[in-house]
Protein backbone atom coordinates (compact mmCIF):
# COMPACT_ATOMS: atom_id res chain seq x y z
CA UNK A 1 0.00 0.00 0.00
CA UNK A 2 1.53 3.29 -1.07
CA UNK A 3 1.22 6.62 0.69
CA UNK A 4 -0.81 7.90 -2.24
CA UNK A 5 -3.51 5.21 -1.87
CA UNK A 6 -3.64 5.72 1.92
CA UNK A 7 -4.16 9.46 1.40
CA UNK A 8 -6.85 8.68 -1.18
CA UNK A 9 -8.60 6.33 1.28
CA UNK A 10 -8.51 9.04 3.98
CA UNK A 11 -9.94 11.46 1.41
CA UNK A 12 -12.80 9.02 0.71
CA UNK A 13 -13.79 8.50 4.36
CA UNK A 14 -17.43 9.37 5.11
CA UNK A 15 -16.20 11.81 7.80
CA UNK A 16 -13.99 13.62 5.25
CA UNK A 17 -16.91 13.93 2.87
CA UNK A 18 -19.24 15.13 5.64
CA UNK A 19 -16.85 17.97 6.61
CA UNK A 20 -16.36 18.91 2.93
CA UNK A 21 -20.09 19.02 2.32
CA UNK A 22 -21.07 21.07 5.38
CA UNK A 23 -20.55 24.73 4.49
CA UNK A 24 -19.87 25.79 8.11
CA UNK A 25 -17.72 22.84 9.21
CA UNK A 26 -14.37 24.03 7.84
CA UNK A 27 -14.56 27.63 9.14
CA UNK A 28 -15.70 26.24 12.52
CA UNK A 29 -12.67 23.90 12.61
CA UNK A 30 -10.39 26.77 11.59
CA UNK A 31 -11.78 29.02 14.34
CA UNK A 32 -11.35 26.31 16.99
CA UNK A 33 -7.84 25.67 15.62
CA UNK A 34 -6.90 29.38 15.92
CA UNK A 35 -8.37 29.48 19.46
CA UNK A 36 -6.40 26.35 20.44
CA UNK A 37 -3.20 27.68 18.85
CA UNK A 38 -3.64 31.03 20.65
CA UNK A 39 -3.93 29.24 24.03
CA UNK A 40 -0.96 26.95 23.22
CA UNK A 41 1.26 29.84 22.10
CA UNK A 42 -0.04 32.30 24.73
CA UNK A 43 0.66 30.00 27.68
CA UNK A 44 3.95 28.65 26.28
CA UNK A 45 5.09 32.24 25.71
CA UNK A 46 4.69 33.07 29.43
CA UNK A 47 6.83 30.03 30.37
CA UNK A 48 9.36 30.69 27.56
CA UNK A 49 9.78 34.31 28.68
CA UNK A 50 10.23 33.17 32.30
CA UNK A 51 12.87 30.66 31.20
CA UNK A 52 14.54 33.42 29.19
CA UNK A 53 14.62 35.64 32.30
CA UNK A 54 11.50 37.82 32.02
CA UNK A 55 9.53 37.66 35.28
CA UNK A 56 6.08 36.11 35.40
CA UNK A 57 3.28 36.46 37.99
CA UNK A 58 5.18 34.21 40.40
CA UNK A 59 8.87 33.72 41.18
CA UNK A 60 9.00 29.90 41.01
CA UNK A 61 9.61 28.71 37.43
CA UNK A 62 8.56 25.19 38.39
CA UNK A 63 5.20 26.24 39.86
CA UNK A 64 4.53 28.53 36.88
CA UNK A 65 5.18 25.73 34.43
CA UNK A 66 3.09 23.21 36.43
CA UNK A 67 0.25 25.73 36.71
CA UNK A 68 0.04 26.53 32.98
CA UNK A 69 0.94 23.16 31.44
CA UNK A 70 -2.58 21.62 31.75
CA UNK A 71 -3.99 24.52 29.68
CA UNK A 72 -1.18 24.20 27.12
CA UNK A 73 -1.73 20.45 26.72
CA UNK A 74 -5.52 20.70 26.67
CA UNK A 75 -5.34 23.31 23.91
CA UNK A 76 -2.65 21.32 22.06
CA UNK A 77 -4.96 18.27 21.98
CA UNK A 78 -7.76 20.47 20.58
CA UNK A 79 -5.34 21.88 17.97
CA UNK A 80 -4.33 18.35 16.90
CA UNK A 81 -7.95 17.13 16.68
CA UNK A 82 -9.09 20.15 14.65
CA UNK A 83 -5.90 19.95 12.57
CA UNK A 84 -6.52 16.27 11.74
CA UNK A 85 -10.15 16.99 10.83
CA UNK A 86 -9.03 19.74 8.42
CA UNK A 87 -6.30 17.48 7.00
CA UNK A 88 -8.68 14.61 6.14
CA UNK A 89 -10.85 16.88 3.99
CA UNK A 90 -8.00 17.22 1.51
CA UNK A 91 -5.11 14.90 2.52
CA UNK A 92 -3.34 14.77 -0.85
CA UNK A 93 -3.13 18.56 -1.09
CA UNK A 94 -1.82 18.91 2.48
CA UNK A 95 0.72 16.11 2.01
CA UNK A 96 2.04 17.97 -1.05
CA UNK A 97 2.20 21.36 0.68
CA UNK A 98 5.72 22.44 1.69
CA UNK A 99 4.54 24.86 4.41
CA UNK A 100 2.41 22.13 6.01
CA UNK A 101 5.32 19.64 6.03
CA UNK A 102 7.79 22.19 7.49
CA UNK A 103 5.19 23.12 10.11
CA UNK A 104 4.91 19.47 11.25
CA UNK A 105 8.72 19.16 11.38
CA UNK A 106 9.03 22.35 13.49
CA UNK A 107 6.33 21.12 15.93
CA UNK A 108 8.35 17.88 16.29
CA UNK A 109 11.55 19.90 16.87
CA UNK A 110 9.75 22.00 19.51
CA UNK A 111 8.73 18.73 21.18
CA UNK A 112 12.34 17.48 21.11
CA UNK A 113 13.52 20.80 22.59
CA UNK A 114 11.02 20.30 25.44
CA UNK A 115 12.08 16.67 26.01
CA UNK A 116 15.76 17.68 26.01
CA UNK A 117 15.14 20.53 28.47
CA UNK A 118 13.02 18.39 30.80
CA UNK A 119 15.55 15.56 30.86
CA UNK A 120 18.52 17.85 31.58
CA UNK A 121 18.31 21.34 33.15
CA UNK A 122 14.73 20.93 34.42
CA UNK A 123 15.81 17.95 36.57
CA UNK A 124 17.92 20.35 38.63
CA UNK A 125 15.23 23.06 38.77
CA UNK A 126 15.31 23.10 42.60
CA UNK A 127 18.79 24.68 42.30
CA UNK A 128 17.66 27.57 40.07
CA UNK A 129 13.87 27.73 40.53
CA UNK A 130 13.81 31.40 41.60
CA UNK A 131 17.11 32.57 40.04
CA UNK A 132 17.07 35.60 37.76
CA UNK A 133 18.51 35.30 35.20
CA UNK A 134 17.98 31.52 34.90
CA UNK A 135 20.89 29.27 33.81
CA UNK A 136 22.05 29.57 30.19
CA UNK A 137 20.58 26.18 29.17
CA UNK A 138 17.12 27.26 30.40
CA UNK A 139 17.44 30.60 28.59
CA UNK A 140 18.39 28.81 25.36
CA UNK A 141 15.48 26.34 25.70
CA UNK A 142 13.05 29.26 26.21
CA UNK A 143 14.40 31.22 23.22
CA UNK A 144 14.42 28.15 20.92
CA UNK A 145 10.84 27.30 21.90
CA UNK A 146 9.71 30.89 21.23
CA UNK A 147 11.32 31.00 17.78
CA UNK A 148 9.93 27.58 16.78
CA UNK A 149 6.33 28.30 17.83
CA UNK A 150 6.44 31.72 16.13
CA UNK A 151 7.56 30.01 12.92
CA UNK A 152 4.77 27.40 13.34
CA UNK A 153 2.15 30.18 13.40
CA UNK A 154 3.62 31.86 10.29
CA UNK A 155 3.71 28.54 8.40
CA UNK A 156 0.17 27.70 9.53
CA UNK A 157 -1.19 30.91 8.04
CA UNK A 158 0.86 30.42 4.86
CA UNK A 159 -0.77 27.00 4.30
CA UNK A 160 -4.04 28.80 3.61
CA UNK A 161 -2.40 30.78 0.79
CA UNK A 162 -0.33 28.01 -0.80
CA UNK A 163 -2.58 24.93 -0.62
CA UNK A 164 -3.32 23.63 -4.09
CA UNK A 165 -6.59 21.82 -4.34
CA UNK A 166 -6.57 18.44 -6.00
CA UNK A 167 -10.04 17.09 -6.63
CA UNK A 168 -10.61 13.43 -7.28
CA UNK B 1 -20.59 58.93 1.38
CA UNK B 2 -21.65 55.34 2.01
CA UNK B 3 -19.40 52.64 3.40
CA UNK B 4 -19.45 50.87 0.02
CA UNK B 5 -18.26 54.00 -1.85
CA UNK B 6 -15.56 54.57 0.78
CA UNK B 7 -14.43 50.92 0.47
CA UNK B 8 -14.30 51.22 -3.33
CA UNK B 9 -12.30 54.44 -3.09
CA UNK B 10 -9.89 52.87 -0.60
CA UNK B 11 -9.52 49.79 -2.82
CA UNK B 12 -8.51 52.01 -5.75
CA UNK B 13 -5.69 53.79 -3.88
CA UNK B 14 -2.15 52.86 -4.82
CA UNK B 15 -1.31 51.92 -1.20
CA UNK B 16 -4.17 49.42 -1.04
CA UNK B 17 -3.17 48.00 -4.42
CA UNK B 18 0.47 47.67 -3.34
CA UNK B 19 -0.51 45.81 -0.14
CA UNK B 20 -2.80 43.48 -2.06
CA UNK B 21 -0.47 42.75 -4.94
CA UNK B 22 2.68 42.07 -2.95
CA UNK B 23 2.02 38.37 -2.40
CA UNK B 24 3.80 37.95 0.96
CA UNK B 25 2.22 40.95 2.74
CA UNK B 26 -1.29 39.66 3.58
CA UNK B 27 -0.24 36.19 4.86
CA UNK B 28 2.52 37.69 7.03
CA UNK B 29 0.24 40.45 8.38
CA UNK B 30 -2.30 37.76 9.28
CA UNK B 31 0.44 35.68 10.97
CA UNK B 32 1.54 38.68 13.09
CA UNK B 33 -2.16 39.34 13.82
CA UNK B 34 -2.54 35.75 15.12
CA UNK B 35 0.66 36.04 17.20
CA UNK B 36 -0.75 39.20 18.83
CA UNK B 37 -4.10 37.44 19.40
CA UNK B 38 -2.16 34.69 21.20
CA UNK B 39 -0.61 37.27 23.53
CA UNK B 40 -4.07 38.71 24.28
CA UNK B 41 -5.59 35.24 24.80
CA UNK B 42 -2.70 34.04 26.99
CA UNK B 43 -2.83 37.20 29.14
CA UNK B 44 -6.64 37.20 29.30
CA UNK B 45 -6.74 33.50 30.21
CA UNK B 46 -4.36 33.94 33.15
CA UNK B 47 -5.84 37.20 34.50
CA UNK B 48 -9.51 36.22 34.03
CA UNK B 49 -8.97 32.77 35.59
CA UNK B 50 -7.24 34.57 38.47
CA UNK B 51 -10.32 36.83 38.87
CA UNK B 52 -12.53 33.73 38.73
CA UNK B 53 -10.50 32.24 41.58
CA UNK B 54 -9.26 29.29 39.51
CA UNK B 55 -5.60 30.08 38.75
CA UNK B 56 -2.73 31.52 40.84
CA UNK B 57 -5.06 32.12 43.79
CA UNK B 58 -2.02 32.46 46.09
CA UNK B 59 -1.02 35.62 44.20
CA UNK B 60 -2.90 38.93 44.72
CA UNK B 61 -5.20 39.67 41.75
CA UNK B 62 -3.84 43.25 41.24
CA UNK B 63 -0.30 41.85 40.98
CA UNK B 64 -1.34 39.32 38.33
CA UNK B 65 -3.22 42.00 36.37
CA UNK B 66 -0.27 44.40 36.66
CA UNK B 67 2.03 41.72 35.20
CA UNK B 68 -0.06 41.02 32.08
CA UNK B 69 -1.83 44.31 31.32
CA UNK B 70 1.16 46.00 29.58
CA UNK B 71 1.58 42.93 27.33
CA UNK B 72 -2.11 42.94 26.54
CA UNK B 73 -2.09 46.66 25.76
CA UNK B 74 0.94 46.27 23.47
CA UNK B 75 -0.65 43.29 21.71
CA UNK B 76 -3.90 45.25 21.19
CA UNK B 77 -1.91 48.04 19.46
CA UNK B 78 -0.24 45.45 17.20
CA UNK B 79 -3.69 44.01 16.43
CA UNK B 80 -4.98 47.47 15.57
CA UNK B 81 -2.01 48.27 13.33
CA UNK B 82 -2.03 44.95 11.44
CA UNK B 83 -5.85 45.03 11.36
CA UNK B 84 -5.91 48.50 9.76
CA UNK B 85 -3.40 47.39 7.10
CA UNK B 86 -5.53 44.29 6.37
CA UNK B 87 -8.65 46.47 6.00
CA UNK B 88 -6.79 48.86 3.64
CA UNK B 89 -5.62 45.88 1.57
CA UNK B 90 -9.11 44.36 1.25
CA UNK B 91 -11.68 47.04 2.16
CA UNK B 92 -14.81 45.52 0.59
CA UNK B 93 -14.17 42.13 2.21
CA UNK B 94 -14.09 43.74 5.67
CA UNK B 95 -15.93 47.08 5.82
CA UNK B 96 -18.94 45.69 3.98
CA UNK B 97 -19.08 42.62 6.22
CA UNK B 98 -21.45 42.41 9.21
CA UNK B 99 -19.21 39.83 10.96
CA UNK B 100 -16.32 42.31 10.78
CA UNK B 101 -18.41 44.98 12.57
CA UNK B 102 -19.60 42.47 15.19
CA UNK B 103 -15.93 41.64 15.82
CA UNK B 104 -15.08 45.36 16.18
CA UNK B 105 -17.87 45.85 18.76
CA UNK B 106 -16.71 42.80 20.76
CA UNK B 107 -13.03 43.85 20.64
CA UNK B 108 -13.88 47.42 21.69
CA UNK B 109 -16.03 46.19 24.58
CA UNK B 110 -13.51 43.64 25.82
CA UNK B 111 -10.60 46.09 25.52
CA UNK B 112 -12.54 48.77 27.36
CA UNK B 113 -13.40 46.43 30.25
CA UNK B 114 -9.81 45.16 30.41
CA UNK B 115 -8.06 48.52 30.29
CA UNK B 116 -10.57 50.94 31.86
CA UNK B 117 -13.03 49.17 34.14
CA UNK B 118 -10.30 47.37 36.03
CA UNK B 119 -8.19 50.44 36.72
CA UNK B 120 -9.64 50.54 40.24
CA UNK B 121 -8.28 47.09 40.91
CA UNK B 122 -4.81 48.22 39.83
CA UNK B 123 -4.88 51.16 42.23
CA UNK B 124 -5.82 48.97 45.17
CA UNK B 125 -2.68 47.73 46.88
CA UNK B 126 -2.06 44.01 47.17
CA UNK B 127 -4.51 42.28 49.47
CA UNK B 128 -7.02 45.08 50.01
CA UNK B 129 -10.55 44.52 48.71
CA UNK B 130 -9.31 41.17 47.52
CA UNK B 131 -12.41 39.28 48.65
CA UNK B 132 -14.81 41.89 47.25
CA UNK B 133 -13.04 42.06 43.88
CA UNK B 134 -13.12 38.29 43.67
CA UNK B 135 -16.86 38.08 44.37
CA UNK B 136 -17.90 40.72 41.86
CA UNK B 137 -15.72 39.71 38.95
CA UNK B 138 -16.20 35.93 38.71
CA UNK B 139 -19.13 36.13 36.28
CA UNK B 140 -17.48 38.96 34.36
CA UNK B 141 -14.28 36.89 34.06
CA UNK B 142 -16.12 34.06 32.28
CA UNK B 143 -18.01 36.51 30.03
CA UNK B 144 -14.70 38.14 29.07
CA UNK B 145 -13.17 34.79 28.10
CA UNK B 146 -16.26 33.97 26.02
CA UNK B 147 -16.07 37.36 24.30
CA UNK B 148 -12.40 36.83 23.35
CA UNK B 149 -13.34 33.38 21.95
CA UNK B 150 -16.17 35.00 19.95
CA UNK B 151 -13.67 37.55 18.59
CA UNK B 152 -11.53 34.69 17.20
CA UNK B 153 -14.55 33.01 15.59
CA UNK B 154 -15.68 36.31 14.02
CA UNK B 155 -12.14 36.90 12.74
CA UNK B 156 -12.08 33.60 10.89
CA UNK B 157 -15.67 33.88 9.64
CA UNK B 158 -14.94 37.27 7.99
CA UNK B 159 -13.26 35.22 5.26
CA UNK B 160 -16.45 33.21 4.64
CA UNK B 161 -19.24 35.80 4.73
XYZ file of C-alpha atoms in Angstrom:
329
model
C 0.000 0.000 0.000
C 1.532 3.291 -1.065
C 1.223 6.625 0.691
C -0.815 7.899 -2.236
C -3.507 5.206 -1.867
C -3.643 5.722 1.924
C -4.164 9.456 1.397
C -6.849 8.682 -1.179
C -8.595 6.332 1.276
C -8.513 9.041 3.976
C -9.944 11.456 1.409
C -12.804 9.017 0.710
C -13.789 8.499 4.361
C -17.427 9.368 5.109
C -16.205 11.810 7.797
C -13.989 13.625 5.248
C -16.915 13.929 2.866
C -19.236 15.130 5.643
C -16.845 17.970 6.606
C -16.356 18.913 2.933
C -20.087 19.021 2.318
C -21.070 21.072 5.383
C -20.550 24.727 4.489
C -19.868 25.791 8.108
C -17.717 22.843 9.208
C -14.370 24.031 7.839
C -14.559 27.628 9.138
C -15.696 26.235 12.523
C -12.675 23.898 12.609
C -10.385 26.770 11.589
C -11.784 29.018 14.342
C -11.349 26.312 16.995
C -7.835 25.674 15.619
C -6.905 29.378 15.924
C -8.367 29.475 19.461
C -6.405 26.352 20.440
C -3.200 27.675 18.850
C -3.642 31.025 20.649
C -3.925 29.238 24.028
C -0.958 26.952 23.224
C 1.259 29.840 22.101
C -0.042 32.297 24.731
C 0.656 29.995 27.681
C 3.955 28.651 26.282
C 5.085 32.242 25.711
C 4.688 33.065 29.431
C 6.829 30.029 30.365
C 9.364 30.688 27.562
C 9.785 34.305 28.676
C 10.231 33.173 32.297
C 12.871 30.658 31.204
C 14.539 33.415 29.194
C 14.615 35.635 32.299
C 11.500 37.823 32.018
C 9.529 37.664 35.280
C 6.075 36.113 35.404
C 3.280 36.464 37.988
C 5.183 34.212 40.397
C 8.868 33.720 41.180
C 9.000 29.903 41.011
C 9.613 28.712 37.431
C 8.558 25.186 38.387
C 5.202 26.242 39.861
C 4.531 28.526 36.879
C 5.176 25.728 34.434
C 3.094 23.208 36.429
C 0.251 25.725 36.713
C 0.038 26.528 32.978
C 0.936 23.160 31.443
C -2.584 21.618 31.747
C -3.990 24.520 29.676
C -1.176 24.204 27.119
C -1.728 20.445 26.721
C -5.519 20.695 26.670
C -5.336 23.308 23.914
C -2.655 21.316 22.064
C -4.962 18.268 21.979
C -7.762 20.475 20.582
C -5.341 21.881 17.970
C -4.329 18.352 16.898
C -7.947 17.130 16.678
C -9.094 20.152 14.653
C -5.903 19.945 12.574
C -6.518 16.274 11.741
C -10.155 16.994 10.833
C -9.029 19.742 8.424
C -6.299 17.475 7.000
C -8.678 14.608 6.144
C -10.854 16.879 3.986
C -8.001 17.221 1.508
C -5.112 14.900 2.516
C -3.339 14.768 -0.851
C -3.127 18.559 -1.087
C -1.823 18.909 2.478
C 0.720 16.110 2.012
C 2.037 17.973 -1.052
C 2.202 21.359 0.676
C 5.722 22.443 1.692
C 4.537 24.856 4.413
C 2.409 22.130 6.006
C 5.319 19.645 6.030
C 7.792 22.185 7.493
C 5.187 23.125 10.112
C 4.912 19.471 11.246
C 8.715 19.164 11.382
C 9.032 22.347 13.494
C 6.325 21.121 15.927
C 8.347 17.883 16.288
C 11.552 19.902 16.872
C 9.747 22.004 19.513
C 8.733 18.726 21.184
C 12.337 17.479 21.113
C 13.517 20.799 22.590
C 11.018 20.304 25.444
C 12.084 16.672 26.014
C 15.763 17.684 26.006
C 15.137 20.529 28.473
C 13.016 18.389 30.803
C 15.554 15.560 30.859
C 18.522 17.851 31.581
C 18.311 21.336 33.149
C 14.728 20.925 34.421
C 15.813 17.954 36.567
C 17.923 20.346 38.634
C 15.233 23.059 38.775
C 15.314 23.104 42.600
C 18.785 24.676 42.297
C 17.658 27.573 40.074
C 13.873 27.732 40.532
C 13.813 31.403 41.599
C 17.106 32.567 40.041
C 17.070 35.595 37.761
C 18.507 35.301 35.202
C 17.978 31.523 34.899
C 20.886 29.266 33.809
C 22.049 29.570 30.192
C 20.581 26.181 29.167
C 17.125 27.258 30.399
C 17.442 30.598 28.585
C 18.385 28.806 25.359
C 15.481 26.343 25.700
C 13.052 29.258 26.211
C 14.404 31.219 23.224
C 14.423 28.154 20.920
C 10.837 27.297 21.896
C 9.711 30.886 21.233
C 11.323 31.002 17.776
C 9.929 27.577 16.783
C 6.327 28.301 17.828
C 6.439 31.718 16.127
C 7.561 30.005 12.919
C 4.775 27.404 13.344
C 2.155 30.179 13.398
C 3.619 31.856 10.295
C 3.708 28.538 8.401
C 0.166 27.701 9.534
C -1.186 30.912 8.037
C 0.859 30.424 4.859
C -0.766 27.000 4.296
C -4.044 28.801 3.607
C -2.398 30.776 0.795
C -0.328 28.009 -0.797
C -2.578 24.931 -0.625
C -3.315 23.629 -4.089
C -6.592 21.824 -4.344
C -6.573 18.436 -5.995
C -10.042 17.091 -6.635
C -10.609 13.431 -7.279
C -20.591 58.925 1.380
C -21.654 55.343 2.010
C -19.399 52.637 3.400
C -19.448 50.873 0.023
C -18.262 53.999 -1.847
C -15.563 54.567 0.778
C -14.431 50.923 0.471
C -14.303 51.216 -3.333
C -12.299 54.439 -3.090
C -9.887 52.869 -0.603
C -9.520 49.789 -2.820
C -8.510 52.008 -5.748
C -5.688 53.795 -3.884
C -2.146 52.860 -4.817
C -1.314 51.920 -1.203
C -4.172 49.419 -1.043
C -3.175 47.996 -4.420
C 0.466 47.667 -3.340
C -0.508 45.812 -0.136
C -2.800 43.483 -2.059
C -0.473 42.751 -4.944
C 2.685 42.066 -2.947
C 2.021 38.366 -2.402
C 3.797 37.947 0.957
C 2.222 40.947 2.744
C -1.285 39.663 3.579
C -0.235 36.190 4.859
C 2.521 37.695 7.031
C 0.240 40.454 8.376
C -2.297 37.762 9.281
C 0.437 35.681 10.975
C 1.543 38.684 13.085
C -2.162 39.340 13.816
C -2.545 35.753 15.124
C 0.660 36.037 17.199
C -0.745 39.197 18.831
C -4.097 37.441 19.402
C -2.163 34.694 21.197
C -0.609 37.275 23.531
C -4.069 38.708 24.277
C -5.586 35.235 24.799
C -2.702 34.037 26.994
C -2.826 37.200 29.140
C -6.639 37.196 29.295
C -6.743 33.501 30.215
C -4.362 33.937 33.146
C -5.841 37.197 34.495
C -9.512 36.216 34.029
C -8.972 32.774 35.593
C -7.244 34.573 38.471
C -10.318 36.831 38.868
C -12.527 33.730 38.728
C -10.499 32.244 41.584
C -9.260 29.293 39.514
C -5.597 30.076 38.746
C -2.733 31.519 40.838
C -5.064 32.122 43.793
C -2.016 32.459 46.089
C -1.021 35.624 44.200
C -2.898 38.929 44.720
C -5.200 39.669 41.745
C -3.844 43.246 41.239
C -0.298 41.849 40.985
C -1.336 39.316 38.328
C -3.220 41.999 36.367
C -0.274 44.400 36.661
C 2.026 41.722 35.197
C -0.056 41.020 32.077
C -1.833 44.315 31.323
C 1.158 45.997 29.584
C 1.582 42.934 27.334
C -2.105 42.943 26.540
C -2.090 46.657 25.765
C 0.939 46.272 23.473
C -0.651 43.295 21.708
C -3.899 45.254 21.185
C -1.906 48.039 19.459
C -0.237 45.451 17.197
C -3.688 44.012 16.427
C -4.985 47.469 15.575
C -2.007 48.269 13.328
C -2.034 44.946 11.436
C -5.848 45.033 11.358
C -5.913 48.502 9.765
C -3.405 47.390 7.103
C -5.525 44.288 6.369
C -8.647 46.470 5.999
C -6.789 48.856 3.640
C -5.619 45.877 1.568
C -9.108 44.358 1.249
C -11.676 47.039 2.164
C -14.806 45.517 0.594
C -14.165 42.129 2.208
C -14.091 43.743 5.667
C -15.927 47.084 5.823
C -18.938 45.687 3.977
C -19.084 42.618 6.220
C -21.454 42.414 9.205
C -19.210 39.827 10.958
C -16.323 42.314 10.782
C -18.412 44.977 12.568
C -19.597 42.466 15.186
C -15.933 41.640 15.823
C -15.084 45.362 16.179
C -17.871 45.850 18.761
C -16.714 42.800 20.762
C -13.026 43.851 20.643
C -13.883 47.425 21.687
C -16.030 46.190 24.575
C -13.506 43.635 25.820
C -10.599 46.088 25.522
C -12.538 48.774 27.363
C -13.404 46.430 30.250
C -9.810 45.156 30.408
C -8.057 48.520 30.294
C -10.569 50.942 31.856
C -13.029 49.174 34.144
C -10.297 47.366 36.032
C -8.188 50.443 36.724
C -9.643 50.538 40.235
C -8.279 47.091 40.908
C -4.811 48.222 39.825
C -4.885 51.165 42.226
C -5.819 48.973 45.169
C -2.681 47.727 46.875
C -2.061 44.011 47.166
C -4.512 42.278 49.468
C -7.018 45.077 50.006
C -10.554 44.522 48.706
C -9.315 41.168 47.523
C -12.413 39.284 48.648
C -14.814 41.893 47.246
C -13.040 42.056 43.881
C -13.124 38.285 43.674
C -16.860 38.085 44.367
C -17.903 40.723 41.864
C -15.724 39.709 38.954
C -16.200 35.929 38.708
C -19.133 36.125 36.281
C -17.481 38.956 34.355
C -14.285 36.890 34.057
C -16.122 34.060 32.277
C -18.011 36.508 30.034
C -14.697 38.143 29.065
C -13.166 34.791 28.103
C -16.259 33.968 26.025
C -16.075 37.365 24.299
C -12.397 36.828 23.352
C -13.342 33.381 21.953
C -16.166 34.995 19.951
C -13.668 37.548 18.592
C -11.525 34.692 17.199
C -14.555 33.011 15.591
C -15.676 36.309 14.024
C -12.137 36.897 12.739
C -12.077 33.597 10.893
C -15.671 33.879 9.635
C -14.945 37.273 7.989
C -13.261 35.223 5.257
C -16.448 33.209 4.641
C -19.241 35.799 4.729
